[in-house]
Every structure is written in structure tokens, then in C-alpha cells.
CSV table of C-alpha atoms in Angstrom, one decimal:
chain,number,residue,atom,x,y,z
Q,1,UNK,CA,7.5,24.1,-1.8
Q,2,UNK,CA,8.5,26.9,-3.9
Q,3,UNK,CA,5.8,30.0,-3.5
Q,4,UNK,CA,6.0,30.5,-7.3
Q,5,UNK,CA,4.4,27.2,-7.8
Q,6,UNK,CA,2.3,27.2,-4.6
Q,7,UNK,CA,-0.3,29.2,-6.3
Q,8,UNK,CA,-3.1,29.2,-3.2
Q,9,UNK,CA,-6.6,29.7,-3.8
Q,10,UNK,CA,-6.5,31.9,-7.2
Q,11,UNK,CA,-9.2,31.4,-9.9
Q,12,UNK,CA,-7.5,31.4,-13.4
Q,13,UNK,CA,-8.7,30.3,-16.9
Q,14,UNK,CA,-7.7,28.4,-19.9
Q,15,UNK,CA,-5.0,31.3,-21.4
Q,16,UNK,CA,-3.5,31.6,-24.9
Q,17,UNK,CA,-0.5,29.7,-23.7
Q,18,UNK,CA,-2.6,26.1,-24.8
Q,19,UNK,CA,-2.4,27.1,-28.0
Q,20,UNK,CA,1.9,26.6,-27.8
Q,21,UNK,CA,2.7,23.7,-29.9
Q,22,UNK,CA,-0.4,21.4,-30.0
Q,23,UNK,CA,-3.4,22.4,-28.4
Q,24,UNK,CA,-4.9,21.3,-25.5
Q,25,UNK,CA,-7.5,18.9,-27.3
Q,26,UNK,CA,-4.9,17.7,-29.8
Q,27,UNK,CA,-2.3,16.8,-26.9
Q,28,UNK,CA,-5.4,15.3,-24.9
Q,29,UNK,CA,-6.7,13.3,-28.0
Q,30,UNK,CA,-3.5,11.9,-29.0
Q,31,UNK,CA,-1.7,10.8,-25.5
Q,32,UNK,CA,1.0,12.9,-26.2
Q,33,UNK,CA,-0.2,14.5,-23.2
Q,34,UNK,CA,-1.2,11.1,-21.1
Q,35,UNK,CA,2.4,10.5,-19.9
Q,36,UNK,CA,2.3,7.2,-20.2
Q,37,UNK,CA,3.4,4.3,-22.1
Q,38,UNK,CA,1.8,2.2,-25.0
Q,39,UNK,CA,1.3,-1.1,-24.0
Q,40,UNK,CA,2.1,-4.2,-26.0
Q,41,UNK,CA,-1.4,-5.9,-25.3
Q,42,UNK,CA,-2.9,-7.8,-28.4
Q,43,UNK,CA,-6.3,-6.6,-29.7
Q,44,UNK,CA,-7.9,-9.9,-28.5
Q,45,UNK,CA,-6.7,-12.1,-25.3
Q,46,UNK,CA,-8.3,-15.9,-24.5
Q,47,UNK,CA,-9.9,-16.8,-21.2
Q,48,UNK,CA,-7.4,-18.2,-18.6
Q,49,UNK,CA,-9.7,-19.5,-16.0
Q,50,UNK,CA,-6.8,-20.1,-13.5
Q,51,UNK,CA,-5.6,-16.5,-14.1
Q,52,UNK,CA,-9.1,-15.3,-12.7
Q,53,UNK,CA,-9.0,-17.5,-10.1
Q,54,UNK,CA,-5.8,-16.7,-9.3
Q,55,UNK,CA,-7.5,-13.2,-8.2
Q,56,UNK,CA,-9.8,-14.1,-5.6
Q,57,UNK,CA,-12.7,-14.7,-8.3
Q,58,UNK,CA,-14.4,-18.1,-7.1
Q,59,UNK,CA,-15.9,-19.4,-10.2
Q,60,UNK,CA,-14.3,-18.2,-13.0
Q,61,UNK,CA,-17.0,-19.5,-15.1
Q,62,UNK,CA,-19.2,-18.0,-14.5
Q,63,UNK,CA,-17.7,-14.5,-15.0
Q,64,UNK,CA,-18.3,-15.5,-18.7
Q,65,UNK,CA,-21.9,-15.3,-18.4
Q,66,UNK,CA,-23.3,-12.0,-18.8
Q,67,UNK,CA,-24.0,-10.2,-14.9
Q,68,UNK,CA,-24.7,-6.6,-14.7
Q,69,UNK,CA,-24.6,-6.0,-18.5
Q,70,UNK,CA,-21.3,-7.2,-18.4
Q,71,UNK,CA,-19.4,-10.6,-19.8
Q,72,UNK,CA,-16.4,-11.4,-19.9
Q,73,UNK,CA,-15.0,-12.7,-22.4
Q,74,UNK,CA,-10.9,-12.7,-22.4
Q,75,UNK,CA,-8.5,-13.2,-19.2
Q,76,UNK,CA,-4.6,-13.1,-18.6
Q,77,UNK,CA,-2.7,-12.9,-15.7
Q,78,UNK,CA,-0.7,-9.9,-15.1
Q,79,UNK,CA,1.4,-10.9,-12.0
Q,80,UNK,CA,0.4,-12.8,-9.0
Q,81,UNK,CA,-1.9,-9.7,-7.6
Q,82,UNK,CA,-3.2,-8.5,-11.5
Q,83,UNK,CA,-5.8,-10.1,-14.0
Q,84,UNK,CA,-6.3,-8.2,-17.3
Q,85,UNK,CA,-10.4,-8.7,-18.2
Q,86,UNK,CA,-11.5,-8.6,-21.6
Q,87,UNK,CA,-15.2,-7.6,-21.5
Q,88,UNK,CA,-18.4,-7.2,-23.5
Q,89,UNK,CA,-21.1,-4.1,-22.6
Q,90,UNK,CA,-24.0,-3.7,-24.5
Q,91,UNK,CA,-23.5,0.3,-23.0
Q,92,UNK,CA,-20.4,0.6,-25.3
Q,93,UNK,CA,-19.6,-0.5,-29.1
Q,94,UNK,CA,-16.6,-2.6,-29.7
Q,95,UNK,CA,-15.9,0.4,-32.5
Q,96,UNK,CA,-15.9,2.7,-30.1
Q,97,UNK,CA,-12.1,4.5,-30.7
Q,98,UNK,CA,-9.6,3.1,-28.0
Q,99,UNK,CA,-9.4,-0.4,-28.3
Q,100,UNK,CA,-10.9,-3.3,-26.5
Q,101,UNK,CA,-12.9,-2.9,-23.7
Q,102,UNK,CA,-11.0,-3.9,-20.6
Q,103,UNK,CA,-10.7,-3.8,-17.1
Q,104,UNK,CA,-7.7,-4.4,-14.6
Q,105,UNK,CA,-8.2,-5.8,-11.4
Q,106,UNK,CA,-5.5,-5.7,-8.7
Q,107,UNK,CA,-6.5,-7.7,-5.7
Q,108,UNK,CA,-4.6,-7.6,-2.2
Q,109,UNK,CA,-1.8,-9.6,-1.1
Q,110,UNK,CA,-3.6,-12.6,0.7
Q,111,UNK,CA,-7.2,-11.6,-0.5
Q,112,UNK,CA,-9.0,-13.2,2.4
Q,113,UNK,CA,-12.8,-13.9,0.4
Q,114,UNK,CA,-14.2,-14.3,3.9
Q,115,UNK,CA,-13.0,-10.6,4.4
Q,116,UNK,CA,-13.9,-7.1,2.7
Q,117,UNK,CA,-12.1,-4.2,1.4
Q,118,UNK,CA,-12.2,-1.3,0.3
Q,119,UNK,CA,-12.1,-0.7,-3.5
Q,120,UNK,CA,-10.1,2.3,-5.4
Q,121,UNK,CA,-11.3,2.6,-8.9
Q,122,UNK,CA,-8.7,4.2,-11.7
Q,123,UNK,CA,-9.7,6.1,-14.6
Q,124,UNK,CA,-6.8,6.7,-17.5
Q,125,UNK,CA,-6.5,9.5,-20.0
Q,126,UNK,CA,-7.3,10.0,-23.3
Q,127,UNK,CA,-5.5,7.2,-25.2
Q,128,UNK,CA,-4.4,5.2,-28.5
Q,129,UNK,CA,-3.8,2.4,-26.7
Q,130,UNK,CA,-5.3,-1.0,-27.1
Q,131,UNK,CA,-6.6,-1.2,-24.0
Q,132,UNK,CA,-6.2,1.7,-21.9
Q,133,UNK,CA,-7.0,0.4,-18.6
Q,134,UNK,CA,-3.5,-0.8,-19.0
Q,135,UNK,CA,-2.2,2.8,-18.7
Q,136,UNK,CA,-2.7,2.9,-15.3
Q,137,UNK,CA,-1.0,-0.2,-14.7
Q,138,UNK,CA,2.1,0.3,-16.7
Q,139,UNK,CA,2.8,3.7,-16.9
Q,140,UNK,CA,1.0,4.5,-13.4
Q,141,UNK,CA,2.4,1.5,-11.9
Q,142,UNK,CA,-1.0,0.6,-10.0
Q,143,UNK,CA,0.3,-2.3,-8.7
Q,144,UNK,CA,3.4,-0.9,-6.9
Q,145,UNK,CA,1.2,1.9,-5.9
Q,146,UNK,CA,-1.4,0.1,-3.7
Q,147,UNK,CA,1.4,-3.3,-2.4
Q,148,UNK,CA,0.9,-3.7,1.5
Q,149,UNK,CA,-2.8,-2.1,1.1
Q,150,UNK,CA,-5.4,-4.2,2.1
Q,151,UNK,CA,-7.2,-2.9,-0.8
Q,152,UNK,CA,-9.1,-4.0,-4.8
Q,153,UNK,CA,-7.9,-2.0,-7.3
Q,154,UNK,CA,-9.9,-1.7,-10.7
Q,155,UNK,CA,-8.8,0.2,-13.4
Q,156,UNK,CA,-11.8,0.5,-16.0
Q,157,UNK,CA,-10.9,1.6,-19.7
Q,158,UNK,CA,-12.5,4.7,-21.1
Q,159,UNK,CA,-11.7,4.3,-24.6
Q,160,UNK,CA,-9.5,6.6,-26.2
Q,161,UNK,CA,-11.6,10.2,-26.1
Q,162,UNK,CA,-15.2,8.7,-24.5
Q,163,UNK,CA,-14.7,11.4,-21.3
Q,164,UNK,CA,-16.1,9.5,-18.9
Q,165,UNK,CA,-20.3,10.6,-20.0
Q,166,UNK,CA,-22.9,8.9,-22.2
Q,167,UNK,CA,-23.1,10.4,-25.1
Q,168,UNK,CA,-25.6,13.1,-26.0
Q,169,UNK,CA,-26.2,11.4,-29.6
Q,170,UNK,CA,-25.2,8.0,-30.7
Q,171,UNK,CA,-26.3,7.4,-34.1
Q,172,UNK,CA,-23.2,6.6,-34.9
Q,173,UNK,CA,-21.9,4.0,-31.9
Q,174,UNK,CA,-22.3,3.7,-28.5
Q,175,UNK,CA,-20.8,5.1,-25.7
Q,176,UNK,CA,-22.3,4.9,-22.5
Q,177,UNK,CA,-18.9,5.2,-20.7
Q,178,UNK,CA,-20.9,6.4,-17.3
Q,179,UNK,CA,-24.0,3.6,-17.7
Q,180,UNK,CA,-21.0,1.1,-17.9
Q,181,UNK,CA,-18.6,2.1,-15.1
Q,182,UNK,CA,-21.6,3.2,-12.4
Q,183,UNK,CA,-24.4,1.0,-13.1
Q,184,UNK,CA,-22.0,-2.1,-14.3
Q,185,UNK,CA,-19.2,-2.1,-13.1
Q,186,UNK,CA,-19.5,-0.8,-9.7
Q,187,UNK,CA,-22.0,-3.5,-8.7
Q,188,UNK,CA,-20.5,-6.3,-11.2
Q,189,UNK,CA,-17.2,-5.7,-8.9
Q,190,UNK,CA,-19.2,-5.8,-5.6
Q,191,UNK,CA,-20.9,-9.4,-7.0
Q,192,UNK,CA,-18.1,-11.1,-8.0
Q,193,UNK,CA,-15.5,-9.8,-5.3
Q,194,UNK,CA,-15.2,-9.2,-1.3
Q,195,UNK,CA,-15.8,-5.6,-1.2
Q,196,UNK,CA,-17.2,-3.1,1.3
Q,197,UNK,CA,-19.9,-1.7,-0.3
Q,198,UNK,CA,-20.6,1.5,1.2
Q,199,UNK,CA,-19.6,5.0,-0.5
Q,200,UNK,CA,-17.2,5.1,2.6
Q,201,UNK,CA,-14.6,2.9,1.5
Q,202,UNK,CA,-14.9,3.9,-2.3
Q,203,UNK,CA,-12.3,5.9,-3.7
Q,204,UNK,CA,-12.0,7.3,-7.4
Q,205,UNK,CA,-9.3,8.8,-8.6
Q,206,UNK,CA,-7.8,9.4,-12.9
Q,207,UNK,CA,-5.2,11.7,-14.7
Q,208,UNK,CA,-5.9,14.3,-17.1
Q,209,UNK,CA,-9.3,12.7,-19.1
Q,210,UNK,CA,-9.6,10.7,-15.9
Q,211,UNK,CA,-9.2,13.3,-13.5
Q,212,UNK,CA,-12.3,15.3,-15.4
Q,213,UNK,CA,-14.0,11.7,-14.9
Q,214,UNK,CA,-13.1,11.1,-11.2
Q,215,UNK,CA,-14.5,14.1,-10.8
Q,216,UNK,CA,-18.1,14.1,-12.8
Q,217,UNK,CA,-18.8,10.9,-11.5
Q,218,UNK,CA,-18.3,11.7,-7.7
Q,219,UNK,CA,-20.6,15.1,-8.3
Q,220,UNK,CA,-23.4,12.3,-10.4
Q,221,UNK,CA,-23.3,9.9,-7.9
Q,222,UNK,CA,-21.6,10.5,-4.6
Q,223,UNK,CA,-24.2,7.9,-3.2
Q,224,UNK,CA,-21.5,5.2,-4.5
Q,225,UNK,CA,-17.9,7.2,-3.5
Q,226,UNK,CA,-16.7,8.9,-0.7
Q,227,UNK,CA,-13.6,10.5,-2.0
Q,228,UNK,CA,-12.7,11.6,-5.6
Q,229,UNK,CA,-8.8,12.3,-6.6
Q,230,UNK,CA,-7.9,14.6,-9.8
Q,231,UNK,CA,-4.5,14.1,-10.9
Q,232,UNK,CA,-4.0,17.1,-13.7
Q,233,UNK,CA,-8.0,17.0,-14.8
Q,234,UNK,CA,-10.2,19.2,-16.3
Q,235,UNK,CA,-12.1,20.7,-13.9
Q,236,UNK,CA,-13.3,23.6,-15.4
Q,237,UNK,CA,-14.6,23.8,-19.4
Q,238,UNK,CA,-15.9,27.5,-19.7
Q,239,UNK,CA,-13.0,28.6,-21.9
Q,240,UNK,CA,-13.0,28.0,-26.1
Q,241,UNK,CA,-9.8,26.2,-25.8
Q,242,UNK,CA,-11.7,23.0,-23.6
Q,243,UNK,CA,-14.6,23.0,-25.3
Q,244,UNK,CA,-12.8,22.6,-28.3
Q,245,UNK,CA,-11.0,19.9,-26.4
Q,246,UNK,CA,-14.3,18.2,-27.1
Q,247,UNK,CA,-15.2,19.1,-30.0
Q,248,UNK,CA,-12.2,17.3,-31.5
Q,249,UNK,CA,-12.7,14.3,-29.7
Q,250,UNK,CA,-16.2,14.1,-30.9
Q,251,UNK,CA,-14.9,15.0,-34.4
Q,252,UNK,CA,-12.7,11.8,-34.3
Q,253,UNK,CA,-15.4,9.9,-33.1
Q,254,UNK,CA,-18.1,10.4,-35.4
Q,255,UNK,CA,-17.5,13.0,-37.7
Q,256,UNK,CA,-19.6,15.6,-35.9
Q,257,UNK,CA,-18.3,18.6,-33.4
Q,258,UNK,CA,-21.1,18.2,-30.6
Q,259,UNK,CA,-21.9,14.8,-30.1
Q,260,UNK,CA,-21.0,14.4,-26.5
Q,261,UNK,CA,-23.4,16.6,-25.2
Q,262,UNK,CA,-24.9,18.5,-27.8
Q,263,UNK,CA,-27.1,17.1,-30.8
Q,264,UNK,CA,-24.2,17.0,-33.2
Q,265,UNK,CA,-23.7,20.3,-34.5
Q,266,UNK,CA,-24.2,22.3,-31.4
Q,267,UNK,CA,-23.5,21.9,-27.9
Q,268,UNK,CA,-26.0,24.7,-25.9
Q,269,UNK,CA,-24.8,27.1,-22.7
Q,270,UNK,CA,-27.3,24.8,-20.7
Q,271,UNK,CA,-25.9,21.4,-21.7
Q,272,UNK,CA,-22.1,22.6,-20.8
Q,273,UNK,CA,-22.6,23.9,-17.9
Q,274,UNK,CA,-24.7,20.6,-16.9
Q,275,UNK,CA,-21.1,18.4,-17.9
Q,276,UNK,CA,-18.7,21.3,-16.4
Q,277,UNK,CA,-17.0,20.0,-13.0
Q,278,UNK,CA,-16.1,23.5,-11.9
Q,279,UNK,CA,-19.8,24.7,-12.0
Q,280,UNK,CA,-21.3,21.4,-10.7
Q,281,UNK,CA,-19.1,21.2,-7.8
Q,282,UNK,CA,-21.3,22.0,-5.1
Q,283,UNK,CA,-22.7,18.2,-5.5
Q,284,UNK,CA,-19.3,17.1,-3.8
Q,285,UNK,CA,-20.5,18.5,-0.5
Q,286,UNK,CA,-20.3,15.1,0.9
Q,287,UNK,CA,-17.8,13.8,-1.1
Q,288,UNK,CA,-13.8,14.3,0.2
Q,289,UNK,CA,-11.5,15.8,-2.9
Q,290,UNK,CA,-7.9,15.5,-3.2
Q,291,UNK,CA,-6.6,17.7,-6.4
Q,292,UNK,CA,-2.8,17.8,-8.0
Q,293,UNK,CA,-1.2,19.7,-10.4
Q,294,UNK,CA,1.9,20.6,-11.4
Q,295,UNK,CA,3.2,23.8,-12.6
Q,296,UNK,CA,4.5,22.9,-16.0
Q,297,UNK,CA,7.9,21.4,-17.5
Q,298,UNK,CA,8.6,25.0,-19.9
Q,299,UNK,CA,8.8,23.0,-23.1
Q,300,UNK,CA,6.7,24.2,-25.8
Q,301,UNK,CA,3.0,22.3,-26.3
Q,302,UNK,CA,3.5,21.2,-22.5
Q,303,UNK,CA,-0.5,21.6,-21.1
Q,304,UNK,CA,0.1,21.2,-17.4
Q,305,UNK,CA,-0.3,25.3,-16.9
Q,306,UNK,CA,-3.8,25.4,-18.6
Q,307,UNK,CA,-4.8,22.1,-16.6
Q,308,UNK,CA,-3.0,23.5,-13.3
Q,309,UNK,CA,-5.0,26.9,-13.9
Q,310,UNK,CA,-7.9,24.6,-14.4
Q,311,UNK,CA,-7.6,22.9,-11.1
Q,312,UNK,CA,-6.9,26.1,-9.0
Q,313,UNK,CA,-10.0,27.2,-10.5
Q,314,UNK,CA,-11.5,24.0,-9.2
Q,315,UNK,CA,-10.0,24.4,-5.9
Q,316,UNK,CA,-11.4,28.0,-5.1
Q,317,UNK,CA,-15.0,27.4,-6.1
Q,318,UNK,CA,-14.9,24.1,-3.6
Q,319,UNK,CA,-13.6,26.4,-1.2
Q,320,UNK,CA,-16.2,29.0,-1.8
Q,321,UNK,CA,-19.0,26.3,-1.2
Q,322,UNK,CA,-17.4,24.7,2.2
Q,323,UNK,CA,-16.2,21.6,0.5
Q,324,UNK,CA,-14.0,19.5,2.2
Q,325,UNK,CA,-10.4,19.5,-0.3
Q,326,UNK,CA,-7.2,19.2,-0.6
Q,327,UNK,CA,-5.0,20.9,-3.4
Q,328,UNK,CA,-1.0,19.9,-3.9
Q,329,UNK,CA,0.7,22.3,-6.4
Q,330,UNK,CA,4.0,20.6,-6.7
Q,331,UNK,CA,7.1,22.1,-9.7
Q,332,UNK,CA,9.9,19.8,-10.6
Q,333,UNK,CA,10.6,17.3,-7.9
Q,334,UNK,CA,12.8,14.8,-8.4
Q,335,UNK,CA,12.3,12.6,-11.4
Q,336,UNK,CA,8.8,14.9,-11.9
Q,337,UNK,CA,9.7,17.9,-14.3
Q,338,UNK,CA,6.6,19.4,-13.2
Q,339,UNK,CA,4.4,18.3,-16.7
Q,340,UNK,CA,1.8,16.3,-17.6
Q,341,UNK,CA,3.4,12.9,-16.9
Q,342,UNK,CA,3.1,9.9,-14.7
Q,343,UNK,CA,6.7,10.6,-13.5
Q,344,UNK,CA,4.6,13.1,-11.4
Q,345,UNK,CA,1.2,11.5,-11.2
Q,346,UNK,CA,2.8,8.6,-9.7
Q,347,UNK,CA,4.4,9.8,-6.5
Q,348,UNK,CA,0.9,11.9,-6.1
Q,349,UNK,CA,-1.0,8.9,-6.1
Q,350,UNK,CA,0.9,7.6,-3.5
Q,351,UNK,CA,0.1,10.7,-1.2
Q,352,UNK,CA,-3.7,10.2,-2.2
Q,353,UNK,CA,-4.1,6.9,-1.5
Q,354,UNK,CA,-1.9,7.8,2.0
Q,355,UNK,CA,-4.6,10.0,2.7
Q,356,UNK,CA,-7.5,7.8,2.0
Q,357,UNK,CA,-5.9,5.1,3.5
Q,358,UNK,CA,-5.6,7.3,6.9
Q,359,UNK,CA,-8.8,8.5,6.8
Q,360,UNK,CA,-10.2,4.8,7.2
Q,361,UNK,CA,-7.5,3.8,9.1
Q,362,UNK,CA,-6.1,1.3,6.8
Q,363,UNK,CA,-2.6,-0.1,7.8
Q,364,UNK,CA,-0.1,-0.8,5.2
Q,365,UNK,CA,1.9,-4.0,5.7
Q,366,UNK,CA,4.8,-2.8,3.9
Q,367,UNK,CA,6.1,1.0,3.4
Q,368,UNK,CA,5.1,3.2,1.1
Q,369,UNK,CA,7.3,4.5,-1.9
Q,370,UNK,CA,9.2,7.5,-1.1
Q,371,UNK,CA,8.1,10.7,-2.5
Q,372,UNK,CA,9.0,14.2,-2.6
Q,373,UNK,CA,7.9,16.5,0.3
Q,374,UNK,CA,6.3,18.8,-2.1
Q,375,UNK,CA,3.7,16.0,-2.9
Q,376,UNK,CA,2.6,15.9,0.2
Q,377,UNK,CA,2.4,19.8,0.9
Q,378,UNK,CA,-1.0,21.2,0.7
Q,379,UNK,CA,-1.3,24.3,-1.3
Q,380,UNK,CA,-4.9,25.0,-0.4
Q,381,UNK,CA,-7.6,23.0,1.5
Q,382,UNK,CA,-11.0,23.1,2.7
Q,383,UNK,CA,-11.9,24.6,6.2
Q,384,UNK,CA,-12.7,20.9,7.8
């Protein structure tokens, strides 16, 4: 790896430089900074039972009944290995900006239900997309990603701006984005599927939004994962220019600049420093991380820098606190230019999942897809 990209161990901030073009929270809100493509999914889908079944779920019936706050209520198939789920949370209002809720579920070739597996979960970025679970399954490619892995993969939607927390105030609509994916979704997945339910053989992992998420919800609960993955998140929300980041997606939401965790007008010292990753990190002690970032494409408005200083940030205060990490730094690689995009978030993933895979001794039954060698350089790391 180039050393001018391998930036090891430094602590930087949110600079000036965000503010190029559109700013961080306007890139983040709109997508023009998710890398990925919109999908062509209608607002509403109907219920193919065979589809579901198709999956590994026994009685597709009965997902339509409401378990673990959650029903479903639409279902397509994908591809042979993919079900798209429509589904109905009392934790989330259908107004909610970002489309339907939805959820993608990626079982393994030959999904054995007398067998377990481990389960990855995948969080998208911010998003106008109809159903943004399907971002990590076009644009991220989820399904090429994990083929040969005896693994489930489900991608749970986080509406368009709902960053991955329940909301402070919600006078307005619901969002409960963490109530929904921890207390409903994790167990609704373990109910209806043949997972292995320990923390050990849970991995979460999201870009940009999603890495932020990944992140927060392995520091809130790391009883239910063992390994967290940031792909361009986040991490650290000290500066103006990432609180403002949420400002404006609580702006677009209700109307109101602190809504996500302040009281609608303002958002205290106390309550951001309760939702920032960087200064909650020291609840990962448990928990492996696996953070990538790359070092920016040079166009104007491109946010990779701010989120790559962000994650080095990330990266010494884990290191200052003896947890176990892993940081790739990685510049233009092959069809990567080194921005925020899933032409670089892809072959990243497939070094993540590589690792996690290794460290539970998981054998693929076909090869991985080849990626650059700079993916798979560590920049920094953890002492264990």
C-alpha cells in the first residue's frame, strides 16, 4: 500500500474540506454519497409463499402472522438463494422517509434446516430508495459476496436518514430503527431460521450510515454480536460538520433540527456523547472490529477524507483502550477510485467476511472474489 494513504494510528477530525461541493449531511442524506444504485422495486410487493419457501422458511404462513413485533406482509423471490420481505413494525411508521420497510434474506447454498449457521447482518446507507435493504444487494452485491459460505445473510432497511437509533422524540412518526433490528429482528430471524444463536457467530457490518450503525449497535448490545465491520462510517460526531449531518436528517424528517437525540430544538453535550461511537467505544472490548476507509477519489464534494479521518480517529481510541481491531486504509485500487462507493466497499467486504469467516473456521465451497492486495493490508490493528 502506498504510505500516503496508509495513514497508521493518527487521530484527525472532521476538517473544512466537507464543506467542498455538498456537505457531508447533504451527500449522506441524499445517496449521492451511498455509492450505490437505485433499485427498480415497486412501493408495494404481494406475498409469494413459494418464494419464502424457497428460502429455507418452513411455513410460509405463518411468517404472515405477527412474531416478534414483526409481520410480514409482501414476498418475492430474488434468485434461487434471495427473498425480498415486505414487513410491518409497530417500532417504525410506514411514513417514516425511505420507503417500505423491508428486509433481504440470503440463505446458503443447500440450507440444510437440520443444520445451523452463522448469520451476517447488513446495514445500508442513507438512502432514497424504495426499499433500501436492496442497496446492499444490488449495489453491494450481497449475494456474490457471501456464495460458497455456509452462511444467512439479512440485510435490514434503515429508512432513508433513521441512523440506526430510536428516536429521542417522535411526535411526529416513529422510528425505532434500534427496537426493530435488536429486539425484532434478531430473534424473529433466529425463530423462523436455522441459525447459531450465540454472539459468536454474529457478524454486523454497513457503509457509510451503516457503518455508524454497525458500530452503535455492537457497543449497545455486544451480548448479541461478536464482530462489527465499518465500511466508510461515522465513527466519530464531535465536529459541527456531523452533527449537522444530523440535524438535516432530522430536519427532513420532521421539521425539527434535534429530534434524534435531542428534544427537537436542541441536542445537549450529554446526549451526543451518549450516541457518539468514537467516545462509546470502550463497550467493544469484547467485540472484534474490522474498519475500512479509503482515502478519497480528489473530485470536488467527494466525503471519503472526512469519513476516512473519522475512522482513523476511531481506530486510535480502540487502540488506546486495548480493543481488538483491524483498520485497512486502501487509495485507488483497481476499479475502487478510493471514494465513497461500493466499487470499493465491495472488495472490502469480501476481506471482512474472509476474516470472520477464518476466525470461526468456516470453509468456503467455492473461491472467493479476487481483490486488490491493498484490501487486505492492515494499516493499524489492535495488540491481540
Amino acid at each position: 500500500m502506498n504510505q500516503d494513504t496508509a495513514r497508521r494510528g493518527g487521530t484527525r477530525s472532521l476538517g473544512p474540506r466537507v464543506l467542498t461541493g455538498c456537505t457531508l449531511g447533504a451527500l449522506l442524506l441524499t445517496g449521492c454519497g451511498s455509492g450505490g444504485t437505485d433499485p427498480a422495486a415497486s412501493s408495494t410487493i404481494s406475498f409469494d409463499a413459494d418464494a419464502a419457501k424457497q428460502m429455507g422458511f418452513q411455513d410460509p404462513q405463518e411468517l404472515r402472522k405477527e412474531s416478534n413485533g414483526i409481520t410480514v406482509t409482501g414476498a418475492r423471490a430474488l434468485s434461487q438463494r434471495a427473498v425480498d420481505l415486505t414487513v410491518s413494525t409497530d417500532a417504525v411508521s410506514p411514513e417514516a422517509p425511505g420507503g417500505r420497510n423491508s428486509l433481504v434474506v440470503i440463505t446458503p447454498e443447500g440450507y440444510d434446516p437440520a443444520k445451523t449457521y452463522p448469520v451476517v447482518y447488513m446495514l445500508p446507507g442513507s438512502s432514497s430508495t424504495d426499499a433500501p435493504a436492496l442497496q446492499w444487494y444490488e449495489g453491494g452485491q450481497a449475494e456474490q459476496l457471501t456464495a460458497g459460505m455456509p452462511v444467512i445473510t439479512v440485510i435490514m432497511s434503515g429508512g432513508k436518514v433513521g441512523w440506526y437509533t430510536d428516536w429521542a422524540k417522535q411526535d411526529t412518526l416513529k422510528q425505532n430503527w434500534r427496537t426493530f433490528h435488536l429486539d425484532q429482528v434478531v430473534p424473529w430471524v433466529d425463530s423462523h431460521l436455522a441459525t447459531q444463536k450465540d454472539r459468536g457467530h454474529r457478524a454486523i457490518m454497513g457503509n457509510s450510515m451503516g457503518g455508524y450503525g454497525a458500530v452503535r449497535y455492537a457497543e449497545e448490545r455486544p451480548d448479541l454480536f461478536g464482530e462489527a465491520v465499518s465500511f466508510s462510517g461515522l465513527l466519530d460526531v464531535s465536529s459541527p460538520e456531523a452533527k449537522q449531518n444530523f440535524e438535516q436528517a432530522s430536519k427532513e424528517s420532521t421539521g425539527e433540527p434535534a429530534a434524534i437525540f435531542g428534544n427537537g430544538t436542541t441536542t445537549t453535550d450529554a446526549q451526543w456523547l451518549a450516541n457518539d461511537p468514537l467516545t462509546q467505544s470502550g463497550d467493544l472490548e469484547d467485540v472484534t472490529v474490522q474498519l475500512f476507509a479509503g482515502s478519497g477519489n480528489g473530485q470536488n464534494g467527494d466525503i471519503e477524507p472526512a469519513l476516512r479521518d473519522s475512522t482513523a480517529s476511531f481506530a486510535s481510541e480502540l487502540g488506546s483502550k486495548g480493543v481488538d481491531y483491524q483498520y485497512t486504509e486502501y487509495g485507488k485500487e483497481g476499479t475502487c477510485d478510493g471514494g465513497h462507493t461500493f466499487e470499493c466497499w465491495k472488495p472490502a467486504a469480501v476481506v471482512a467476511l474472509g476474516r470472520w469467516a477464518d476466525r470461526l473456521g468456516l470453509k468456503r465451497t467455492t473461491s472467493a472474489p479476487a481483490v486488490d492486495p491493498a484490501f487486505e493490508a492492515v494499516t493499524s490493528e489492535g495488540t491481540s
